[in-house]
PDB file of C-alpha atoms in Angstrom:
ATOM      1  CA  MET T   6      12.951  -0.831 -75.154  1.00 87.00           C
ATOM      2  CA  ASP T   7      11.545  -4.238 -76.012  1.00 90.00           C
ATOM      3  CA  GLN T   8      14.455  -6.668 -76.416  1.00 91.00           C
ATOM      4  CA  THR T   9      12.708  -8.803 -79.024  1.00 94.00           C
ATOM      5  CA  GLN T  10      12.144  -5.695 -81.142  1.00 96.00           C
ATOM      6  CA  ALA T  11      15.779  -4.659 -80.664  1.00 97.00           C
ATOM      7  CA  GLN T  12      16.973  -8.103 -81.779  1.00 97.00           C
ATOM      8  CA  GLN T  13      14.707  -8.025 -84.826  1.00 98.00           C
ATOM      9  CA  TRP T  14      16.070  -4.667 -85.892  1.00 98.00           C
ATOM     10  CA  LEU T  15      19.622  -5.823 -85.238  1.00 98.00           C
ATOM     11  CA  ALA T  16      18.977  -8.722 -87.622  1.00 98.00           C
ATOM     12  CA  THR T  17      18.527  -6.184 -90.438  1.00 98.00           C
ATOM     13  CA  ALA T  18      21.870  -4.594 -89.611  1.00 98.00           C
ATOM     14  CA  VAL T  19      23.514  -8.035 -89.470  1.00 98.00           C
ATOM     15  CA  GLU T  20      22.121  -8.865 -92.912  1.00 98.00           C
ATOM     16  CA  GLU T  21      23.712  -5.678 -94.197  1.00 98.00           C
ATOM     17  CA  ALA T  22      27.038  -6.512 -92.556  1.00 98.00           C
ATOM     18  CA  ARG T  23      27.029  -9.971 -94.118  1.00 98.00           C
ATOM     19  CA  ALA T  24      26.198  -8.508 -97.525  1.00 98.00           C
ATOM     20  CA  GLY T  25      29.198  -6.209 -97.163  1.00 98.00           C
ATOM     21  CA  LEU T  26      31.436  -9.121 -96.203  1.00 98.00           C
ATOM     22  CA  ALA T  27      30.241 -11.108 -99.213  1.00 98.00           C
ATOM     23  CA  GLU T  28      31.210  -8.156-101.429  1.00 98.00           C
ATOM     24  CA  GLY T  29      34.734  -8.187 -99.999  1.00 97.00           C
ATOM     25  CA  GLY T  30      34.025  -5.239 -97.738  1.00 98.00           C
ATOM     26  CA  ILE T  31      34.158  -4.382 -94.073  1.00 98.00           C
ATOM     27  CA  PRO T  32      31.325  -6.263 -92.285  1.00 98.00           C
ATOM     28  CA  ILE T  33      29.482  -3.484 -90.511  1.00 98.00           C
ATOM     29  CA  GLY T  34      25.798  -2.892 -91.180  1.00 98.00           C
ATOM     30  CA  ALA T  35      23.132  -0.507 -89.978  1.00 98.00           C
ATOM     31  CA  ALA T  36      19.510   0.485 -90.426  1.00 98.00           C
ATOM     32  CA  LEU T  37      17.411   3.511 -89.544  1.00 98.00           C
ATOM     33  CA  TYR T  38      13.899   2.909 -88.241  1.00 98.00           C
ATOM     34  CA  GLY T  39      11.183   5.533 -87.950  1.00 98.00           C
ATOM     35  CA  ALA T  40       9.252   6.459 -84.829  1.00 97.00           C
ATOM     36  CA  ASP T  41       6.446   4.233 -86.113  1.00 97.00           C
ATOM     37  CA  GLY T  42       8.785   1.272 -86.573  1.00 97.00           C
ATOM     38  CA  ALA T  43       8.951   1.537 -90.372  1.00 98.00           C
ATOM     39  CA  LEU T  44      12.323   0.870 -92.004  1.00 98.00           C
ATOM     40  CA  LEU T  45      13.566   4.188 -93.414  1.00 98.00           C
ATOM     41  CA  GLY T  46      16.926   3.043 -94.763  1.00 98.00           C
ATOM     42  CA  ARG T  47      19.556   0.334 -94.444  1.00 98.00           C
ATOM     43  CA  GLY T  48      23.158   0.125 -95.546  1.00 98.00           C
ATOM     44  CA  HIS T  49      26.670  -1.111 -94.954  1.00 98.00           C
ATOM     45  CA  ASN T  50      30.225   0.067 -95.045  1.00 98.00           C
ATOM     46  CA  LEU T  51      31.331   0.789 -98.627  1.00 98.00           C
ATOM     47  CA  ARG T  52      34.998   1.726 -98.227  1.00 98.00           C
ATOM     48  CA  VAL T  53      36.228  -1.171-100.330  1.00 98.00           C
ATOM     49  CA  GLN T  54      33.296  -1.610-102.713  1.00 98.00           C
ATOM     50  CA  ASP T  55      32.942   2.058-103.728  1.00 98.00           C
ATOM     51  CA  GLY T  56      36.364   3.276-102.667  1.00 97.00           C
ATOM     52  CA  ASP T  57      34.343   5.614-100.486  1.00 98.00           C
ATOM     53  CA  PRO T  58      35.683   6.348 -96.990  1.00 98.00           C
ATOM     54  CA  SER T  59      32.608   8.432 -96.120  1.00 98.00           C
ATOM     55  CA  MET T  60      30.254   5.487 -96.245  1.00 98.00           C
ATOM     56  CA  HIS T  61      30.314   3.829 -92.867  1.00 98.00           C
ATOM     57  CA  ALA T  62      27.345   1.590 -92.124  1.00 98.00           C
ATOM     58  CA  GLU T  63      25.424   4.287 -90.259  1.00 98.00           C
ATOM     59  CA  THR T  64      26.033   7.043 -92.820  1.00 98.00           C
ATOM     60  CA  SER T  65      25.048   4.619 -95.568  1.00 98.00           C
ATOM     61  CA  ALA T  66      21.746   3.787 -93.850  1.00 98.00           C
ATOM     62  CA  PHE T  67      21.190   7.501 -93.205  1.00 98.00           C
ATOM     63  CA  ARG T  68      21.840   8.326 -96.875  1.00 98.00           C
ATOM     64  CA  ASN T  69      19.545   5.563 -98.056  1.00 98.00           C
ATOM     65  CA  ALA T  70      16.747   6.918 -95.870  1.00 98.00           C
ATOM     66  CA  GLY T  71      16.809  10.051 -98.034  1.00 98.00           C
ATOM     67  CA  ARG T  72      15.835  13.510 -96.885  1.00 98.00           C
ATOM     68  CA  GLN T  73      13.806  13.594 -93.679  1.00 96.00           C
ATOM     69  CA  ARG T  74      12.342  16.656 -92.057  1.00 93.00           C
ATOM     70  CA  SER T  75      12.913  15.306 -88.563  1.00 96.00           C
ATOM     71  CA  TYR T  76      14.653  12.363 -86.913  1.00 98.00           C
ATOM     72  CA  ARG T  77      12.694  12.633 -83.677  1.00 97.00           C
ATOM     73  CA  GLY T  78      11.781   9.177 -82.467  1.00 98.00           C
ATOM     74  CA  THR T  79      14.005   7.393 -84.970  1.00 98.00           C
ATOM     75  CA  THR T  80      16.324   4.523 -84.058  1.00 98.00           C
ATOM     76  CA  MET T  81      19.697   3.776 -85.627  1.00 98.00           C
ATOM     77  CA  VAL T  82      20.630   0.128 -85.219  1.00 98.00           C
ATOM     78  CA  THR T  83      24.226  -0.818 -85.979  1.00 98.00           C
ATOM     79  CA  THR T  84      26.253  -3.982 -85.611  1.00 98.00           C
ATOM     80  CA  LEU T  85      29.145  -2.089 -83.967  1.00 98.00           C
ATOM     81  CA  SER T  86      29.505   0.825 -81.559  1.00 98.00           C
ATOM     82  CA  PRO T  87      29.411   4.012 -83.668  1.00 98.00           C
ATOM     83  CA  CYS T  88      32.701   5.843 -84.249  1.00 98.00           C
ATOM     84  CA  TRP T  89      32.957   9.608 -83.624  1.00 98.00           C
ATOM     85  CA  TYR T  90      31.925  10.323 -87.189  1.00 98.00           C
ATOM     86  CA  CYS T  91      28.737   8.278 -86.891  1.00 98.00           C
ATOM     87  CA  SER T  92      28.121   9.419 -83.319  1.00 98.00           C
ATOM     88  CA  GLY T  93      28.312  13.000 -84.550  1.00 98.00           C
ATOM     89  CA  LEU T  94      25.725  12.130 -87.189  1.00 98.00           C
ATOM     90  CA  VAL T  95      23.343  10.835 -84.513  1.00 98.00           C
ATOM     91  CA  ARG T  96      23.814  13.890 -82.307  1.00 98.00           C
ATOM     92  CA  GLN T  97      23.525  16.489 -85.070  1.00 98.00           C
ATOM     93  CA  PHE T  98      20.341  15.099 -86.538  1.00 98.00           C
ATOM     94  CA  GLY T  99      18.687  14.296 -83.254  1.00 98.00           C
ATOM     95  CA  ILE T 100      18.295  10.565 -83.810  1.00 98.00           C
ATOM     96  CA  SER T 101      16.619   9.461 -80.592  1.00 98.00           C
ATOM     97  CA  ARG T 102      17.971   5.980 -80.014  1.00 98.00           C
ATOM     98  CA  VAL T 103      20.937   3.820 -81.005  1.00 98.00           C
ATOM     99  CA  ILE T 104      20.929   0.043 -80.743  1.00 98.00           C
ATOM    100  CA  VAL T 105      24.494  -1.290 -80.723  1.00 98.00           C
ATOM    101  CA  GLY T 106      25.148  -4.912 -81.670  1.00 98.00           C
ATOM    102  CA  GLU T 107      28.387  -4.957 -79.757  1.00 98.00           C
ATOM    103  CA  ALA T 108      30.971  -2.613 -78.260  1.00 98.00           C
ATOM    104  CA  GLN T 109      33.678  -5.132 -77.378  1.00 97.00           C
ATOM    105  CA  THR T 110      35.817  -4.968 -80.492  1.00 97.00           C
ATOM    106  CA  PHE T 111      35.439  -1.193 -80.817  1.00 97.00           C
ATOM    107  CA  HIS T 112      34.228   1.318 -78.247  1.00 96.00           C
ATOM    108  CA  GLY T 113      33.014   4.389 -80.113  1.00 95.00           C
ATOM    109  CA  GLY T 114      31.006   7.389 -78.988  1.00 97.00           C
ATOM    110  CA  HIS T 115      27.900   5.783 -77.540  1.00 97.00           C
ATOM    111  CA  ASP T 116      28.669   6.926 -73.976  1.00 98.00           C
ATOM    112  CA  TRP T 117      28.972  10.496 -75.263  1.00 98.00           C
ATOM    113  CA  LEU T 118      25.628  10.121 -77.001  1.00 98.00           C
ATOM    114  CA  ALA T 119      24.038   8.841 -73.800  1.00 98.00           C
ATOM    115  CA  GLU T 120      25.351  11.938 -71.981  1.00 98.00           C
ATOM    116  CA  HIS T 121      23.595  14.025 -74.595  1.00 97.00           C
ATOM    117  CA  GLY T 122      20.227  12.377 -74.175  1.00 98.00           C
ATOM    118  CA  VAL T 123      20.315   9.621 -76.778  1.00 98.00           C
ATOM    119  CA  GLU T 124      18.854   6.298 -75.595  1.00 98.00           C
ATOM    120  CA  ILE T 125      21.547   3.651 -75.968  1.00 98.00           C
ATOM    121  CA  VAL T 126      20.895  -0.094 -76.039  1.00 98.00           C
ATOM    122  CA  VAL T 127      24.001  -2.315 -76.161  1.00 98.00           C
ATOM    123  CA  LEU T 128      23.034  -5.886 -77.007  1.00 97.00           C
ATOM    124  CA  ASP T 129      26.452  -7.552 -76.646  1.00 96.00           C
ATOM    125  CA  ASP T 130      25.543  -9.909 -79.467  1.00 98.00           C
ATOM    126  CA  ALA T 131      27.922 -12.858 -79.771  1.00 98.00           C
ATOM    127  CA  GLY T 132      27.441 -13.142 -83.521  1.00 98.00           C
ATOM    128  CA  CYS T 133      28.389  -9.499 -84.042  1.00 98.00           C
ATOM    129  CA  VAL T 134      31.469  -9.893 -81.848  1.00 98.00           C
ATOM    130  CA  ALA T 135      32.613 -12.996 -83.746  1.00 98.00           C
ATOM    131  CA  MET T 136      32.079 -11.329 -87.135  1.00 98.00           C
ATOM    132  CA  MET T 137      34.228  -8.328 -86.230  1.00 98.00           C
ATOM    133  CA  LYS T 138      36.904 -10.339 -84.423  1.00 98.00           C
ATOM    134  CA  ASP T 139      37.299 -12.595 -87.427  1.00 98.00           C
ATOM    135  CA  PHE T 140      37.451  -9.634 -89.791  1.00 98.00           C
ATOM    136  CA  ILE T 141      39.960  -7.646 -87.718  1.00 97.00           C
ATOM    137  CA  ALA T 142      42.186 -10.727 -87.426  1.00 97.00           C
ATOM    138  CA  ALA T 143      42.011 -11.323 -91.169  1.00 97.00           C
ATOM    139  CA  LYS T 144      42.430  -7.726 -92.395  1.00 97.00           C
ATOM    140  CA  PRO T 145      43.863  -5.522 -89.645  1.00 97.00           C
ATOM    141  CA  GLU T 146      45.173  -2.872 -92.042  1.00 96.00           C
ATOM    142  CA  LEU T 147      41.772  -2.393 -93.640  1.00 97.00           C
ATOM    143  CA  TRP T 148      40.142  -2.113 -90.256  1.00 96.00           C
ATOM    144  CA  ASN T 149      42.682   0.449 -89.045  1.00 96.00           C
ATOM    145  CA  GLU T 150      42.220   2.467 -92.224  1.00 96.00           C
ATOM    146  CA  ASP T 151      38.467   2.542 -91.641  1.00 95.00           C
ATOM    147  CA  ILE T 152      38.809   4.088 -88.207  1.00 95.00           C
ATOM    148  CA  GLY T 153      41.756   6.323 -89.072  1.00 94.00           C
ATOM    149  CA  GLU T 154      44.307   4.523 -86.919  1.00 92.00           C
TER     150      GLU T 154
ATOM    151  CA  MET I  15      49.386  29.049 -89.607  1.00 87.00           C
ATOM    152  CA  ASP I  16      50.144  31.499 -92.401  1.00 90.00           C
ATOM    153  CA  GLN I  17      47.045  33.672 -92.936  1.00 91.00           C
ATOM    154  CA  THR I  18      47.658  34.130 -96.661  1.00 94.00           C
ATOM    155  CA  GLN I  19      47.749  30.358 -97.084  1.00 96.00           C
ATOM    156  CA  ALA I  20      44.585  29.996 -95.011  1.00 97.00           C
ATOM    157  CA  GLN I  21      42.795  32.578 -97.159  1.00 97.00           C
ATOM    158  CA  GLN I  22      43.938  30.857-100.359  1.00 98.00           C
ATOM    159  CA  TRP I  23      42.596  27.525 -99.154  1.00 98.00           C
ATOM    160  CA  LEU I  24      39.376  29.158 -98.011  1.00 98.00           C
ATOM    161  CA  ALA I  25      38.955  30.496-101.556  1.00 98.00           C
ATOM    162  CA  THR I  26      38.673  26.897-102.789  1.00 98.00           C
ATOM    163  CA  ALA I  27      35.924  26.190-100.266  1.00 98.00           C
ATOM    164  CA  VAL I  28      34.128  29.399-101.259  1.00 98.00           C
ATOM    165  CA  GLU I  29      34.260  28.353-104.926  1.00 98.00           C
ATOM    166  CA  GLU I  30      32.596  25.098-103.920  1.00 98.00           C
ATOM    167  CA  ALA I  31      29.932  26.899-101.898  1.00 98.00           C
ATOM    168  CA  ARG I  32      29.139  29.169-104.845  1.00 98.00           C
ATOM    169  CA  ALA I  33      28.932  26.194-107.182  1.00 98.00           C
ATOM    170  CA  GLY I  34      26.428  24.614-104.802  1.00 98.00           C
ATOM    171  CA  LEU I  35      24.382  27.809-104.677  1.00 98.00           C
ATOM    172  CA  ALA I  36      24.348  28.013-108.482  1.00 98.00           C
ATOM    173  CA  GLU I  37      22.984  24.445-108.549  1.00 98.00           C
ATOM    174  CA  GLY I  38      20.116  25.470-106.256  1.00 97.00           C
ATOM    175  CA  GLY I  39      21.788  23.908-103.243  1.00 98.00           C
ATOM    176  CA  ILE I  40      22.928  24.926 -99.792  1.00 98.00           C
ATOM    177  CA  PRO I  41      26.009  27.178-100.163  1.00 98.00           C
ATOM    178  CA  ILE I  42      28.572  25.449 -97.987  1.00 98.00           C
ATOM    179  CA  GLY I  43      31.870  24.303 -99.451  1.00 98.00           C
ATOM    180  CA  ALA I  44      34.982  22.555 -98.196  1.00 98.00           C
ATOM    181  CA  ALA I  45      38.326  21.159 -99.264  1.00 98.00           C
ATOM    182  CA  LEU I  46      40.850  18.753 -97.783  1.00 98.00           C
ATOM    183  CA  TYR I  47      44.545  19.601 -98.159  1.00 98.00           C
ATOM    184  CA  GLY I  48      47.410  17.231 -97.567  1.00 98.00           C
ATOM    185  CA  ALA I  49      50.316  17.733 -95.200  1.00 97.00           C
ATOM    186  CA  ASP I  50      52.359  18.821 -98.232  1.00 97.00           C
ATOM    187  CA  GLY I  51      49.744  21.394 -99.247  1.00 97.00           C
ATOM    188  CA  ALA I  52      48.376  19.352-102.153  1.00 98.00           C
ATOM    189  CA  LEU I  53      44.621  19.451-102.707  1.00 98.00           C
ATOM    190  CA  LEU I  54      43.256  15.984-101.885  1.00 98.00           C
ATOM    191  CA  GLY I  55      39.554  16.625-102.444  1.00 98.00           C
ATOM    192  CA  ARG I  56      36.963  19.383-102.612  1.00 98.00           C
ATOM    193  CA  GLY I  57      33.190  19.341-102.417  1.00 98.00           C
ATOM    194  CA  HIS I  58      29.978  21.011-101.396  1.00 98.00           C
ATOM    195  CA  ASN I  59      26.694  20.239 -99.738  1.00 98.00           C
ATOM    196  CA  LEU I  60      24.538  17.984-101.955  1.00 98.00           C
ATOM    197  CA  ARG I  61      21.309  17.675 -99.970  1.00 98.00           C
ATOM    198  CA  VAL I  62      19.213  19.303-102.670  1.00 98.00           C
ATOM    199  CA  GLN I  63      21.148  18.297-105.786  1.00 98.00           C
ATOM    200  CA  ASP I  64      21.485  14.585-104.966  1.00 98.00           C
ATOM    201  CA  GLY I  65      18.695  14.328-102.406  1.00 97.00           C
ATOM    202  CA  ASP I  66      21.527  13.142-100.157  1.00 98.00           C
ATOM    203  CA  PRO I  67      21.457  14.295 -96.529  1.00 98.00           C
ATOM    204  CA  SER I  68      24.814  12.618 -95.815  1.00 98.00           C
ATOM    205  CA  MET I  69      26.741  14.937 -98.106  1.00 98.00           C
ATOM    206  CA  HIS I  70      27.638  17.992 -96.130  1.00 98.00           C
ATOM    207  CA  ALA I  71      30.478  20.056 -97.568  1.00 98.00           C
ATOM    208  CA  GLU I  72      33.135  18.422 -95.389  1.00 98.00           C
ATOM    209  CA  THR I  73      31.970  14.846 -95.944  1.00 98.00           C
ATOM    210  CA  SER I  74      31.784  15.568 -99.675  1.00 98.00           C
ATOM    211  CA  ALA I  75      35.390  16.835 -99.748  1.00 98.00           C
ATOM    212  CA  PHE I  76      36.428  13.836 -97.626  1.00 98.00           C
ATOM    213  CA  ARG I  77      34.704  11.422-100.007  1.00 98.00           C
ATOM    214  CA  ASN I  78      36.234  13.074-103.046  1.00 98.00           C
ATOM    215  CA  ALA I  79      39.703  12.697-101.528  1.00 98.00           C
ATOM    216  CA  GLY I  80      39.221   8.938-101.769  1.00 98.00           C
ATOM    217  CA  ARG I  81      40.802   6.372 -99.489  1.00 98.00           C
ATOM    218  CA  GLN I  82      43.770   7.667 -97.507  1.00 96.00           C
ATOM    219  CA  ARG I  83      45.948   5.639 -95.196  1.00 93.00           C
ATOM    220  CA  SER I  84      46.429   8.550 -92.795  1.00 96.00           C
ATOM    221  CA  TYR I  85      45.075  12.049 -92.299  1.00 98.00           C
ATOM    222  CA  ARG I  86      47.992  13.196 -90.171  1.00 97.00           C
ATOM    223  CA  GLY I  87      48.963  16.715 -91.133  1.00 98.00           C
ATOM    224  CA  THR I  88      45.893  17.267 -93.308  1.00 98.00           C
ATOM    225  CA  THR I  89      43.751  20.406 -93.191  1.00 98.00           C
ATOM    226  CA  MET I  90      40.001  20.602 -93.718  1.00 98.00           C
ATOM    227  CA  VAL I  91      38.942  24.056 -94.839  1.00 98.00           C
ATOM    228  CA  THR I  92      35.240  24.832 -94.732  1.00 98.00           C
ATOM    229  CA  THR I  93      33.169  27.949 -95.288  1.00 98.00           C
ATOM    230  CA  LEU I  94      31.151  27.333 -92.097  1.00 98.00           C
ATOM    231  CA  SER I  95      31.841  25.966 -88.624  1.00 98.00           C
ATOM    232  CA  PRO I  96      31.515  22.165 -88.838  1.00 98.00           C
ATOM    233  CA  CYS I  97      28.388  20.574 -87.360  1.00 98.00           C
ATOM    234  CA  TRP I  98      28.681  17.608 -84.974  1.00 98.00           C
ATOM    235  CA  TYR I  99      28.545  15.182 -87.867  1.00 98.00           C
ATOM    236  CA  CYS I 100      31.467  16.840 -89.638  1.00 98.00           C
ATOM    237  CA  SER I 101      33.305  17.503 -86.378  1.00 98.00           C
ATOM    238  CA  GLY I 102      33.046  13.800 -85.617  1.00 98.00           C
ATOM    239  CA  LEU I 103      34.546  13.066 -89.022  1.00 98.00           C
ATOM    240  CA  VAL I 104      37.540  15.283 -88.239  1.00 98.00           C
ATOM    241  CA  ARG I 105      38.084  13.714 -84.823  1.00 98.00           C
ATOM    242  CA  GLN I 106      37.659  10.095 -85.920  1.00 98.00           C
ATOM    243  CA  PHE I 107      40.068  10.327 -88.826  1.00 98.00           C
ATOM    244  CA  GLY I 108      42.647  12.477 -87.076  1.00 98.00           C
ATOM    245  CA  ILE I 109      42.496  15.422 -89.451  1.00 98.00           C
ATOM    246  CA  SER I 110      45.037  17.786 -87.897  1.00 98.00           C
ATOM    247  CA  ARG I 111      43.652  21.212 -88.662  1.00 98.00           C
ATOM    248  CA  VAL I 112      40.355  22.874 -89.527  1.00 98.00           C
ATOM    249  CA  ILE I 113      40.115  26.304 -91.137  1.00 98.00           C
ATOM    250  CA  VAL I 114      36.659  27.781 -90.586  1.00 98.00           C
ATOM    251  CA  GLY I 115      35.439  30.545 -92.886  1.00 98.00           C
ATOM    252  CA  GLU I 116      32.987  31.782 -90.284  1.00 98.00           C
ATOM    253  CA  ALA I 117      31.250  30.673 -87.107  1.00 98.00           C
ATOM    254  CA  GLN I 118      28.773  33.545 -86.704  1.00 97.00           C
ATOM    255  CA  THR I 119      25.755  32.092 -88.465  1.00 97.00           C
ATOM    256  CA  PHE I 120      26.335  28.598 -87.039  1.00 97.00           C
ATOM    257  CA  HIS I 121      28.536  27.539 -84.135  1.00 96.00           C
ATOM    258  CA  GLY I 122      29.329  23.861 -84.581  1.00 95.00           C
ATOM    259  CA  GLY I 123      31.857  21.582 -82.906  1.00 97.00           C
ATOM    260  CA  HIS I 124      35.103  23.430 -83.496  1.00 97.00           C
ATOM    261  CA  ASP I 125      35.642  24.219 -79.794  1.00 98.00           C
ATOM    262  CA  TRP I 126      35.248  20.501 -79.026  1.00 98.00           C
ATOM    263  CA  LEU I 127      37.785  19.697 -81.714  1.00 98.00           C
ATOM    264  CA  ALA I 128      40.236  22.229 -80.237  1.00 98.00           C
ATOM    265  CA  GLU I 129      39.850  20.507 -76.837  1.00 98.00           C
ATOM    266  CA  HIS I 130      40.829  17.265 -78.549  1.00 97.00           C
ATOM    267  CA  GLY I 131      44.001  18.622 -80.105  1.00 98.00           C
ATOM    268  CA  VAL I 132      42.815  19.785 -83.526  1.00 98.00           C
ATOM    269  CA  GLU I 133      44.297  23.129 -84.629  1.00 98.00           C
ATOM    270  CA  ILE I 134      41.399  25.499 -85.325  1.00 98.00           C
ATOM    271  CA  VAL I 135      41.689  28.674 -87.381  1.00 98.00           C
ATOM    272  CA  VAL I 136      38.533  30.816 -87.521  1.00 98.00           C
ATOM    273  CA  LEU I 137      38.838  33.450 -90.241  1.00 97.00           C
ATOM    274  CA  ASP I 138      35.613  35.377 -89.630  1.00 96.00           C
ATOM    275  CA  ASP I 139      35.336  36.003 -93.357  1.00 98.00           C
ATOM    276  CA  ALA I 140      32.732  38.650 -94.226  1.00 98.00           C
ATOM    277  CA  GLY I 141      31.952  37.051 -97.585  1.00 98.00           C
ATOM    278  CA  CYS I 142      31.196  33.703 -95.955  1.00 98.00           C
ATOM    279  CA  VAL I 143      28.986  35.364 -93.352  1.00 98.00           C
ATOM    280  CA  ALA I 144      27.024  37.260 -96.005  1.00 98.00           C
ATOM    281  CA  MET I 145      26.559  34.141 -98.149  1.00 98.00           C
ATOM    282  CA  MET I 146      25.094  32.130 -95.259  1.00 98.00           C
ATOM    283  CA  LYS I 147      22.991  34.987 -93.876  1.00 98.00           C
ATOM    284  CA  ASP I 148      21.425  35.568 -97.288  1.00 98.00           C
ATOM    285  CA  PHE I 149      20.778  31.857 -97.736  1.00 98.00           C
ATOM    286  CA  ILE I 150      19.271  31.325 -94.292  1.00 97.00           C
ATOM    287  CA  ALA I 151      17.000  34.349 -94.780  1.00 97.00           C
ATOM    288  CA  ALA I 152      15.897  33.061 -98.193  1.00 97.00           C
ATOM    289  CA  LYS I 153      15.413  29.370 -97.329  1.00 97.00           C
ATOM    290  CA  PRO I 154      15.142  28.893 -93.563  1.00 97.00           C
ATOM    291  CA  GLU I 155      13.346  25.534 -93.822  1.00 96.00           C
ATOM    292  CA  LEU I 156      16.075  24.051 -95.989  1.00 97.00           C
ATOM    293  CA  TRP I 157      18.750  25.296 -93.630  1.00 96.00           C
ATOM    294  CA  ASN I 158      16.960  23.847 -90.594  1.00 96.00           C
ATOM    295  CA  GLU I 159      16.544  20.529 -92.372  1.00 96.00           C
ATOM    296  CA  ASP I 160      20.276  20.416 -93.094  1.00 95.00           C
ATOM    297  CA  ILE I 161      21.204  20.749 -89.431  1.00 95.00           C
ATOM    298  CA  GLY I 162      18.347  18.634 -88.104  1.00 94.00           C
ATOM    299  CA  GLU I 163      16.473  21.459 -86.389  1.00 92.00           C
TER     300      GLU I 163
END
């Protein structure tokens, strides 16, 4: 896909991640874009803020997009490689593409998604890497809790 | 595992599914039990009731269990074979066992979970099968929406 477009969409996810960090939460953000490029939903991890372990960035963006009859042609953009939970979400609902800010600090299920026909774009964004590295160094227990380790 | 125990836990999930049906929702229920057998959380599908596509039965039970430091030894019991989204949840958080009410009307990711070390118990419960068959026959579009088909 167009790299400028991918970077623009990633910027939305980064805004979400920063909002989460400012709230005292885990700085991971995501957004779901429609086949026509319209923003359907955006969100961030809410484990700390809502005491809700089910709200990862991707599931939060998915929830905020509300009920959709089809996810064909949609793109999930996320600051961090999606964990198995969020990868399962993408596969089950047939989300067509995932843009990953970075997969250095955490390598989730994006290879598995690629094997199952999902278009994967890994941007290796330095800002995303720095944000997660700083967070993991500062709050390792919270990070491990969020990925069940 | 002990079949009587499995049936007792399934009864909790069935209660949740029936509550969802009574609310006009999709009749799938689940519960998360701790390693010591204590009920940690229970829930049901909330797509219709909350307009929330992220709340499948298993994710609802997981959310209602709140933040947990570890899922080692826990059991997710669900009336229906878990979809990829909910299977990903189980794998990511290291839930040790899944009790499946039935896998006839929908075959989700439980074989994949078994390959990855999760203990799977499929009960083939006639009541669960009948509940889903009746629902799918009555509201096929809602069912397809819930599994992204």
